[in-house]
PDB file of C-alpha atoms in Angstrom:
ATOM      1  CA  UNK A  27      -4.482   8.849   6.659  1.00 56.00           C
ATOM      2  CA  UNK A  28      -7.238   6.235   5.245  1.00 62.00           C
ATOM      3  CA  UNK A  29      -9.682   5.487   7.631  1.00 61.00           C
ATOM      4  CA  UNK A  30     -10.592   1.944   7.961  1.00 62.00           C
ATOM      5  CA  UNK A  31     -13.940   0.164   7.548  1.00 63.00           C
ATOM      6  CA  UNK A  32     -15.576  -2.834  10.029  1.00 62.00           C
ATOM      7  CA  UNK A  33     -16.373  -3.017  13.611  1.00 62.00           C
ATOM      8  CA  UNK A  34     -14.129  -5.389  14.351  1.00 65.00           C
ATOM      9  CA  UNK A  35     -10.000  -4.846  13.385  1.00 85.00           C
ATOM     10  CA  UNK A  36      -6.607  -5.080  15.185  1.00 91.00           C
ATOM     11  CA  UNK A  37      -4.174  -2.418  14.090  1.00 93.00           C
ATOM     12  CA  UNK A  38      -0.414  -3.124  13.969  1.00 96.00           C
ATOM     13  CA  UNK A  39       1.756  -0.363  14.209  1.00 96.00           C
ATOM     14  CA  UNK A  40       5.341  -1.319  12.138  1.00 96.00           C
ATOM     15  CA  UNK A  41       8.670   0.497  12.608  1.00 95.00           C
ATOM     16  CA  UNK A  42      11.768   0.292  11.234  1.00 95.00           C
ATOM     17  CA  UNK A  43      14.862   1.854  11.838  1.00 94.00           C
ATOM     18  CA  UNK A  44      17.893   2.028   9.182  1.00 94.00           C
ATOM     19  CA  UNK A  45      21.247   2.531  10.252  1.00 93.00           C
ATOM     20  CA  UNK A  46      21.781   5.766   8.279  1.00 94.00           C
ATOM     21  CA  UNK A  47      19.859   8.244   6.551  1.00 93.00           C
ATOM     22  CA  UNK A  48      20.948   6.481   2.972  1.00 95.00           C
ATOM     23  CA  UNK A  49      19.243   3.239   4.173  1.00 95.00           C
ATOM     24  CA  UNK A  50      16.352   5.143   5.211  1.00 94.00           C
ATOM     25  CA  UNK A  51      16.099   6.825   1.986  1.00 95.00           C
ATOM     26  CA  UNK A  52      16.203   3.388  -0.110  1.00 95.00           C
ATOM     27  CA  UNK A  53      13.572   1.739   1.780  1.00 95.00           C
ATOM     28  CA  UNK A  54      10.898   5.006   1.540  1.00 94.00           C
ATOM     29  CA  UNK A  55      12.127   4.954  -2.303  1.00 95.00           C
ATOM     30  CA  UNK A  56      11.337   0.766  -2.192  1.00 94.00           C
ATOM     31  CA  UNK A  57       7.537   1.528  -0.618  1.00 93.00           C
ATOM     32  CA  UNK A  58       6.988   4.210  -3.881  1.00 93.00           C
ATOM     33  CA  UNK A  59       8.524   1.759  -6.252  1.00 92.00           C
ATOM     34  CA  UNK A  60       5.816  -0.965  -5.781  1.00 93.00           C
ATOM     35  CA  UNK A  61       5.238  -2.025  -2.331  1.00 94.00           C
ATOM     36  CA  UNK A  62       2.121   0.552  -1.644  1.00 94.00           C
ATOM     37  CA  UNK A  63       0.206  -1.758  -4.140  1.00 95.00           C
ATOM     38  CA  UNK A  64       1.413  -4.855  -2.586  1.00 97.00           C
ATOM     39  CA  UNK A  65      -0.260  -4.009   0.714  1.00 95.00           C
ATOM     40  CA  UNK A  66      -3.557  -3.755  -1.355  1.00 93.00           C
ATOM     41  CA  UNK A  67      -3.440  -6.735  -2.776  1.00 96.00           C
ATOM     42  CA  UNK A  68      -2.426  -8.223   0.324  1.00 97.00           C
ATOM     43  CA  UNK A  69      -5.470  -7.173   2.200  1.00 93.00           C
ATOM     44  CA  UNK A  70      -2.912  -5.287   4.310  1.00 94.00           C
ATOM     45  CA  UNK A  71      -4.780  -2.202   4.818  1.00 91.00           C
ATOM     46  CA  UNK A  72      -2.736   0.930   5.278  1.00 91.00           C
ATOM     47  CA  UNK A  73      -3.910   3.726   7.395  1.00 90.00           C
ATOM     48  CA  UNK A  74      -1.017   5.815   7.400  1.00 92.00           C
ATOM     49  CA  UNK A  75       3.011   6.036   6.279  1.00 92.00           C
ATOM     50  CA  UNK A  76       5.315   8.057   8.096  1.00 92.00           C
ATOM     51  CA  UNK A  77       8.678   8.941   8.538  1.00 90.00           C
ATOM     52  CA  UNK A  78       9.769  10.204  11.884  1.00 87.00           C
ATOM     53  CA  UNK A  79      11.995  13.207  12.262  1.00 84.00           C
ATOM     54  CA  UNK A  80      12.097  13.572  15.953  1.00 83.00           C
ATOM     55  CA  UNK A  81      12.759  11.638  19.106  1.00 81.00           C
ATOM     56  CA  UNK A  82      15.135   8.314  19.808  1.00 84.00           C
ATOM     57  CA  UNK A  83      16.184   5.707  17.668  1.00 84.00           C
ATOM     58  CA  UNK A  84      16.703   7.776  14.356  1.00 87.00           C
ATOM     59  CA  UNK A  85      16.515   7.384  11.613  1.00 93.00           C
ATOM     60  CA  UNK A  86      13.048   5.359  11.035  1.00 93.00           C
ATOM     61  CA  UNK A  87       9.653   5.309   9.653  1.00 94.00           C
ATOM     62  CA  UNK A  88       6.326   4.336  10.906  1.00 95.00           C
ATOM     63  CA  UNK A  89       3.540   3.019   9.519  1.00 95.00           C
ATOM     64  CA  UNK A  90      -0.040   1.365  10.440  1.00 94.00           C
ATOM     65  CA  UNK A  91      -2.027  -1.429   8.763  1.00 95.00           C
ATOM     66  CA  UNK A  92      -5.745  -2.561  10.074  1.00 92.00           C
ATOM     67  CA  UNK A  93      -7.222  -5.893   9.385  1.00 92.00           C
ATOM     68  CA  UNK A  94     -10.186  -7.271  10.329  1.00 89.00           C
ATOM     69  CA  UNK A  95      -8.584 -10.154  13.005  1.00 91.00           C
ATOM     70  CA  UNK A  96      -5.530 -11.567  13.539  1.00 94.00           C
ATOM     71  CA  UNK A  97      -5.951 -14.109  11.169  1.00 96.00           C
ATOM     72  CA  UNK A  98      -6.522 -12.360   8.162  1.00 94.00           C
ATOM     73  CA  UNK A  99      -3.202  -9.866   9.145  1.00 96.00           C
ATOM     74  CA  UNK A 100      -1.570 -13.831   9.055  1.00 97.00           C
ATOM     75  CA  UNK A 101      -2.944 -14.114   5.685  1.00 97.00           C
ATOM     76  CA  UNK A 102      -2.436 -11.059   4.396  1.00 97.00           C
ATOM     77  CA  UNK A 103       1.383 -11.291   5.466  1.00 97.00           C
ATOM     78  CA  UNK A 104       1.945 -14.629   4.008  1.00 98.00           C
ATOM     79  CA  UNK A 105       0.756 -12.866   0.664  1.00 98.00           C
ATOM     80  CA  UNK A 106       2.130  -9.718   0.687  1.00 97.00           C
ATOM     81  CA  UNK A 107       5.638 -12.135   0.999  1.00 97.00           C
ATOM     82  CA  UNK A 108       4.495 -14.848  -2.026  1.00 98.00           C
ATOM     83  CA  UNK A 109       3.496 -11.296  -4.200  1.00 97.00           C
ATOM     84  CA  UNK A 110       5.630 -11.385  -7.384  1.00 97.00           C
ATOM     85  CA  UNK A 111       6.022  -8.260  -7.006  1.00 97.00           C
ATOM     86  CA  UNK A 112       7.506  -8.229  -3.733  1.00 96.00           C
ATOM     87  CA  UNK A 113       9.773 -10.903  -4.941  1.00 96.00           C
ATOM     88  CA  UNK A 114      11.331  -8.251  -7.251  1.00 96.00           C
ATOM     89  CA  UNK A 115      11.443  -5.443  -5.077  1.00 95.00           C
ATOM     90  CA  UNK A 116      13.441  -7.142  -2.500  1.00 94.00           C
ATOM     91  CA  UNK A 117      15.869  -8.844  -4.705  1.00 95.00           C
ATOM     92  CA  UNK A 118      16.368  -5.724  -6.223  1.00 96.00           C
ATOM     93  CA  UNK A 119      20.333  -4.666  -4.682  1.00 96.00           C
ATOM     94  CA  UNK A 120      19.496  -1.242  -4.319  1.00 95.00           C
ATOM     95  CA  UNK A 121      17.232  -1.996  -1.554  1.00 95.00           C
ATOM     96  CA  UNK A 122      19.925  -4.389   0.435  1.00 94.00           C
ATOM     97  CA  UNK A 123      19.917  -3.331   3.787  1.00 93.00           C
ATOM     98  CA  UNK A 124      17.733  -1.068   3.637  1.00 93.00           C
ATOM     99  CA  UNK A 125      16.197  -1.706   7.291  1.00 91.00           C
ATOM    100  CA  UNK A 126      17.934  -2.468  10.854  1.00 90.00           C
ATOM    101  CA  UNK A 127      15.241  -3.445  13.046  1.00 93.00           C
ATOM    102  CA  UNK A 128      11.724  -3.824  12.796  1.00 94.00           C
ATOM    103  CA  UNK A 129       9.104  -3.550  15.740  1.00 95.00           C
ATOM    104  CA  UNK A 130       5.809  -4.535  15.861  1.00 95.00           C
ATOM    105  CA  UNK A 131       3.112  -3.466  18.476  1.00 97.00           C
ATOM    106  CA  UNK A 132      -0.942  -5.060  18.375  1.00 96.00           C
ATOM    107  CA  UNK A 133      -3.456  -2.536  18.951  1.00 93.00           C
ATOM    108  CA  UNK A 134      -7.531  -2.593  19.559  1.00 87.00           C
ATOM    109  CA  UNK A 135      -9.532  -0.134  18.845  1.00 83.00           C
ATOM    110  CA  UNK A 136     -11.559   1.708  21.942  1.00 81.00           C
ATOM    111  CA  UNK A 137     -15.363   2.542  21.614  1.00 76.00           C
ATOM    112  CA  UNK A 138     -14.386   6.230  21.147  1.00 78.00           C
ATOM    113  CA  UNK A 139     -11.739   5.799  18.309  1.00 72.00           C
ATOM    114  CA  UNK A 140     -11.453   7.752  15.922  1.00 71.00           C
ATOM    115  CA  UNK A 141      -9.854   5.033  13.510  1.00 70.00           C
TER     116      UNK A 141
END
């Protein structure tokens, strides 16, 4: 877990669930093979990667990005998609259908937050 910097931030919590444990497995390999440094670049500031072992909707992964507003998670998006690198990653066939659905939920942070 990273924790982030700045007052002000929105958090968005990702998830994405595969259809089988192979899929699963090529999309954490796909994150290790270059998109980690993407989301730095990006501005996309991870605060923790996860894959989920228990509970519904198996298998998936979770992971959390902060930003400082809503716009700059807009921006940061738009380059973590025009990122050369990206571009190679996800043309890449290994990595085809690699996720099923993705979820996205918005968060604030209270006054007693720890992140």
């Amino acid at each position: 877990m990273t924790l982030p910097s700045g007052a002000s931030r929105v958090f968005e919590l990702r998830t994405y669930e595969a259809a089988n444990e192979d899929a699963l497995r090529r999309k954490i390999k796909m994150f290790h093979d270059g998109e980690f440094p993407i989301f730095t670049r990006a501005k996309l500031n991870p605060v923790f990667f996860g894959e989920v072992i228990a509970g519904d909707r198996m298998p998936r992964l979770t992971y959390m990005l902060t930003c400082s507003s809503m716009e700059e998670r807009d921006k940061g998006w738009s380059a973590f998609v025009a990122d050369a690198a990206w571009k190679k990653l996800v043309g890449d066939p290994q990595y085809a259908n690699t996720i099923s659905k993705i979820s996205n939920t918005f968060l604030a942070p209270t006054a007693y937050s720890q992140v």
